[in-house]
PDB file of C-alpha atoms in Angstrom:
ATOM      1  CA  UNK A   1     -30.432   8.684  22.128  1.00 59.00           C
ATOM      2  CA  UNK A   2     -29.031  10.383  19.020  1.00 64.00           C
ATOM      3  CA  UNK A   3     -25.846  11.205  20.914  1.00 61.00           C
ATOM      4  CA  UNK A   4     -25.467   7.511  21.779  1.00 55.00           C
ATOM      5  CA  UNK A   5     -25.989   6.446  18.145  1.00 51.00           C
ATOM      6  CA  UNK A   6     -23.423   8.967  16.907  1.00 50.00           C
ATOM      7  CA  UNK A   7     -20.931   7.809  19.542  1.00 44.00           C
ATOM      8  CA  UNK A   8     -21.405   4.157  18.536  1.00 48.00           C
ATOM      9  CA  UNK A   9     -20.997   5.046  14.856  1.00 44.00           C
ATOM     10  CA  UNK A  10     -17.778   6.966  15.534  1.00 42.00           C
ATOM     11  CA  UNK A  11     -16.330   4.173  17.672  1.00 43.00           C
ATOM     12  CA  UNK A  12     -17.212   1.605  14.994  1.00 46.00           C
ATOM     13  CA  UNK A  13     -15.584   3.719  12.274  1.00 46.00           C
ATOM     14  CA  UNK A  14     -12.456   4.300  14.366  1.00 44.00           C
ATOM     15  CA  UNK A  15     -12.208   0.590  15.185  1.00 43.00           C
ATOM     16  CA  UNK A  16     -12.492  -0.425  11.528  1.00 46.00           C
ATOM     17  CA  UNK A  17      -9.837   2.129  10.557  1.00 46.00           C
ATOM     18  CA  UNK A  18      -7.446   0.861  13.236  1.00 48.00           C
ATOM     19  CA  UNK A  19      -8.142  -2.737  12.148  1.00 47.00           C
ATOM     20  CA  UNK A  20      -7.361  -1.896   8.499  1.00 52.00           C
ATOM     21  CA  UNK A  21      -4.169  -0.122   9.531  1.00 58.00           C
ATOM     22  CA  UNK A  22      -2.975  -3.044  11.648  1.00 67.00           C
ATOM     23  CA  UNK A  23      -3.642  -5.394   8.707  1.00 83.00           C
ATOM     24  CA  UNK A  24      -1.320  -3.340   6.492  1.00 91.00           C
ATOM     25  CA  UNK A  25       1.687  -3.330   8.810  1.00 94.00           C
ATOM     26  CA  UNK A  26       4.299  -6.012   8.356  1.00 96.00           C
ATOM     27  CA  UNK A  27       6.010  -7.960   5.578  1.00 97.00           C
ATOM     28  CA  UNK A  28       4.345  -8.553   2.205  1.00 98.00           C
ATOM     29  CA  UNK A  29       5.220 -10.442  -0.995  1.00 98.00           C
ATOM     30  CA  UNK A  30       4.798  -8.080  -3.976  1.00 97.00           C
ATOM     31  CA  UNK A  31       4.174  -9.142  -7.577  1.00 97.00           C
ATOM     32  CA  UNK A  32       3.644  -7.075 -10.734  1.00 94.00           C
ATOM     33  CA  UNK A  33       4.011  -7.708 -14.456  1.00 88.00           C
ATOM     34  CA  UNK A  34       5.899  -4.877 -16.125  1.00 78.00           C
ATOM     35  CA  UNK A  35       4.534  -3.323 -19.323  1.00 71.00           C
ATOM     36  CA  UNK A  36       7.241  -5.361 -21.110  1.00 76.00           C
ATOM     37  CA  UNK A  37       5.989  -8.651 -19.638  1.00 80.00           C
ATOM     38  CA  UNK A  38       8.699  -9.178 -17.023  1.00 85.00           C
ATOM     39  CA  UNK A  39       7.563 -10.302 -13.580  1.00 90.00           C
ATOM     40  CA  UNK A  40       8.698  -7.951 -10.813  1.00 89.00           C
ATOM     41  CA  UNK A  41       8.822  -9.379  -7.303  1.00 95.00           C
ATOM     42  CA  UNK A  42       9.824  -7.805  -4.008  1.00 96.00           C
ATOM     43  CA  UNK A  43       9.588  -8.173  -0.260  1.00 98.00           C
ATOM     44  CA  UNK A  44       7.756  -5.142   1.085  1.00 98.00           C
ATOM     45  CA  UNK A  45       7.788  -3.885   4.643  1.00 98.00           C
ATOM     46  CA  UNK A  46       5.056  -1.421   5.609  1.00 98.00           C
ATOM     47  CA  UNK A  47       4.391   0.595   8.745  1.00 97.00           C
ATOM     48  CA  UNK A  48       1.501   2.890   9.683  1.00 96.00           C
ATOM     49  CA  UNK A  49       1.609   5.982  11.892  1.00 94.00           C
ATOM     50  CA  UNK A  50      -1.734   7.776  11.938  1.00 94.00           C
ATOM     51  CA  UNK A  51      -2.717   8.045   8.264  1.00 95.00           C
ATOM     52  CA  UNK A  52       0.896   7.897   7.045  1.00 97.00           C
ATOM     53  CA  UNK A  53       2.219   4.783   5.314  1.00 98.00           C
ATOM     54  CA  UNK A  54       5.987   4.217   5.210  1.00 98.00           C
ATOM     55  CA  UNK A  55       8.157   1.297   4.264  1.00 98.00           C
ATOM     56  CA  UNK A  56      10.424  -0.176   1.664  1.00 97.00           C
ATOM     57  CA  UNK A  57      10.483  -2.497  -1.344  1.00 96.00           C
ATOM     58  CA  UNK A  58      13.436  -4.909  -1.241  1.00 96.00           C
ATOM     59  CA  UNK A  59      14.081  -6.266  -4.726  1.00 93.00           C
ATOM     60  CA  UNK A  60      17.163  -8.231  -3.684  1.00 94.00           C
ATOM     61  CA  UNK A  61      20.756  -7.687  -4.671  1.00 93.00           C
ATOM     62  CA  UNK A  62      20.925  -4.545  -2.549  1.00 92.00           C
ATOM     63  CA  UNK A  63      18.173  -2.784  -4.536  1.00 91.00           C
ATOM     64  CA  UNK A  64      15.591  -1.058  -2.347  1.00 92.00           C
ATOM     65  CA  UNK A  65      12.857   1.435  -3.139  1.00 93.00           C
ATOM     66  CA  UNK A  66      11.491   3.499  -0.226  1.00 95.00           C
ATOM     67  CA  UNK A  67       7.750   4.137  -0.041  1.00 97.00           C
ATOM     68  CA  UNK A  68       7.141   7.872  -0.448  1.00 96.00           C
ATOM     69  CA  UNK A  69       4.078  10.038   0.182  1.00 98.00           C
ATOM     70  CA  UNK A  70       2.199   7.017   1.550  1.00 98.00           C
ATOM     71  CA  UNK A  71      -1.287   7.366   3.015  1.00 98.00           C
ATOM     72  CA  UNK A  72      -4.022   5.093   4.311  1.00 96.00           C
ATOM     73  CA  UNK A  73      -7.726   5.949   4.433  1.00 95.00           C
ATOM     74  CA  UNK A  74      -9.854   3.068   5.678  1.00 92.00           C
ATOM     75  CA  UNK A  75      -8.774   0.095   3.551  1.00 93.00           C
ATOM     76  CA  UNK A  76      -7.309   2.193   0.707  1.00 96.00           C
ATOM     77  CA  UNK A  77      -3.584   2.829   0.433  1.00 98.00           C
ATOM     78  CA  UNK A  78      -1.695   5.147  -1.893  1.00 98.00           C
ATOM     79  CA  UNK A  79       2.021   5.779  -2.231  1.00 98.00           C
ATOM     80  CA  UNK A  80       4.802   6.520  -4.686  1.00 96.00           C
ATOM     81  CA  UNK A  81       8.054   4.730  -5.398  1.00 94.00           C
ATOM     82  CA  UNK A  82      10.956   5.950  -7.520  1.00 90.00           C
ATOM     83  CA  UNK A  83      12.564   3.245  -9.589  1.00 80.00           C
ATOM     84  CA  UNK A  84      16.199   2.983  -8.496  1.00 71.00           C
ATOM     85  CA  UNK A  85      16.324   6.728  -7.872  1.00 62.00           C
ATOM     86  CA  UNK A  86      15.532   7.376 -11.543  1.00 67.00           C
ATOM     87  CA  UNK A  87      13.074   9.902 -12.847  1.00 77.00           C
ATOM     88  CA  UNK A  88      10.420   7.169 -13.264  1.00 84.00           C
ATOM     89  CA  UNK A  89       7.918   7.383 -10.413  1.00 91.00           C
ATOM     90  CA  UNK A  90       5.237   4.751  -9.890  1.00 92.00           C
ATOM     91  CA  UNK A  91       1.976   6.026  -8.396  1.00 96.00           C
ATOM     92  CA  UNK A  92       0.478   3.102  -6.501  1.00 98.00           C
ATOM     93  CA  UNK A  93      -3.167   2.746  -5.398  1.00 98.00           C
ATOM     94  CA  UNK A  94      -4.727  -0.305  -3.784  1.00 98.00           C
ATOM     95  CA  UNK A  95      -7.408  -1.861  -1.611  1.00 97.00           C
ATOM     96  CA  UNK A  96      -6.480  -3.974   1.416  1.00 96.00           C
ATOM     97  CA  UNK A  97      -8.611  -7.099   1.942  1.00 94.00           C
ATOM     98  CA  UNK A  98      -7.298  -9.149   4.850  1.00 91.00           C
ATOM     99  CA  UNK A  99      -4.000 -10.788   3.858  1.00 94.00           C
ATOM    100  CA  UNK A 100      -4.232  -9.513   0.300  1.00 97.00           C
ATOM    101  CA  UNK A 101      -3.682  -6.148  -1.355  1.00 98.00           C
ATOM    102  CA  UNK A 102      -4.640  -5.494  -4.989  1.00 98.00           C
ATOM    103  CA  UNK A 103      -4.034  -2.315  -6.895  1.00 98.00           C
ATOM    104  CA  UNK A 104      -2.723  -0.460  -9.903  1.00 97.00           C
ATOM    105  CA  UNK A 105       0.579   1.222 -10.651  1.00 95.00           C
ATOM    106  CA  UNK A 106       0.755   4.099 -13.079  1.00 93.00           C
ATOM    107  CA  UNK A 107       3.934   5.475 -14.624  1.00 89.00           C
ATOM    108  CA  UNK A 108       4.712   7.223 -17.888  1.00 86.00           C
ATOM    109  CA  UNK A 109       1.138   6.870 -19.169  1.00 88.00           C
ATOM    110  CA  UNK A 110       0.938   3.125 -18.483  1.00 88.00           C
ATOM    111  CA  UNK A 111      -1.240   1.415 -15.868  1.00 93.00           C
ATOM    112  CA  UNK A 112      -0.569  -2.135 -14.667  1.00 93.00           C
ATOM    113  CA  UNK A 113      -2.128  -4.323 -11.984  1.00 95.00           C
ATOM    114  CA  UNK A 114      -0.150  -5.471  -8.955  1.00 97.00           C
ATOM    115  CA  UNK A 115      -0.790  -7.488  -5.812  1.00 98.00           C
ATOM    116  CA  UNK A 116       0.692  -8.317  -2.424  1.00 98.00           C
ATOM    117  CA  UNK A 117       0.040 -11.157  -0.020  1.00 98.00           C
ATOM    118  CA  UNK A 118       1.145 -12.066   3.493  1.00 94.00           C
TER     119      UNK A 118
END
């Protein structure tokens, strides 16, 4: 009986993880207010392989920022992006809730909120 309960729990956990991962994949609309008050928008493409998150921010005009060191654990995602190849790196953390992602970006001692929607 205990073996059956453990098996059910593991299958349920695995299913919820796969569901969260499949929710993350695809195209997203990104929005963040910079510390200087400017609104930053981008089209974001994300892909999941195992616990690895990859993708790219497309800011338009040929500007793209690749997602680096991306991970997913359940409904939490983390990744880094380098601003236009500069030394400024944003550390991004967020929670996925259906067709919405909300998180924080930290860079150079500043933390700002950001969001994405499908």
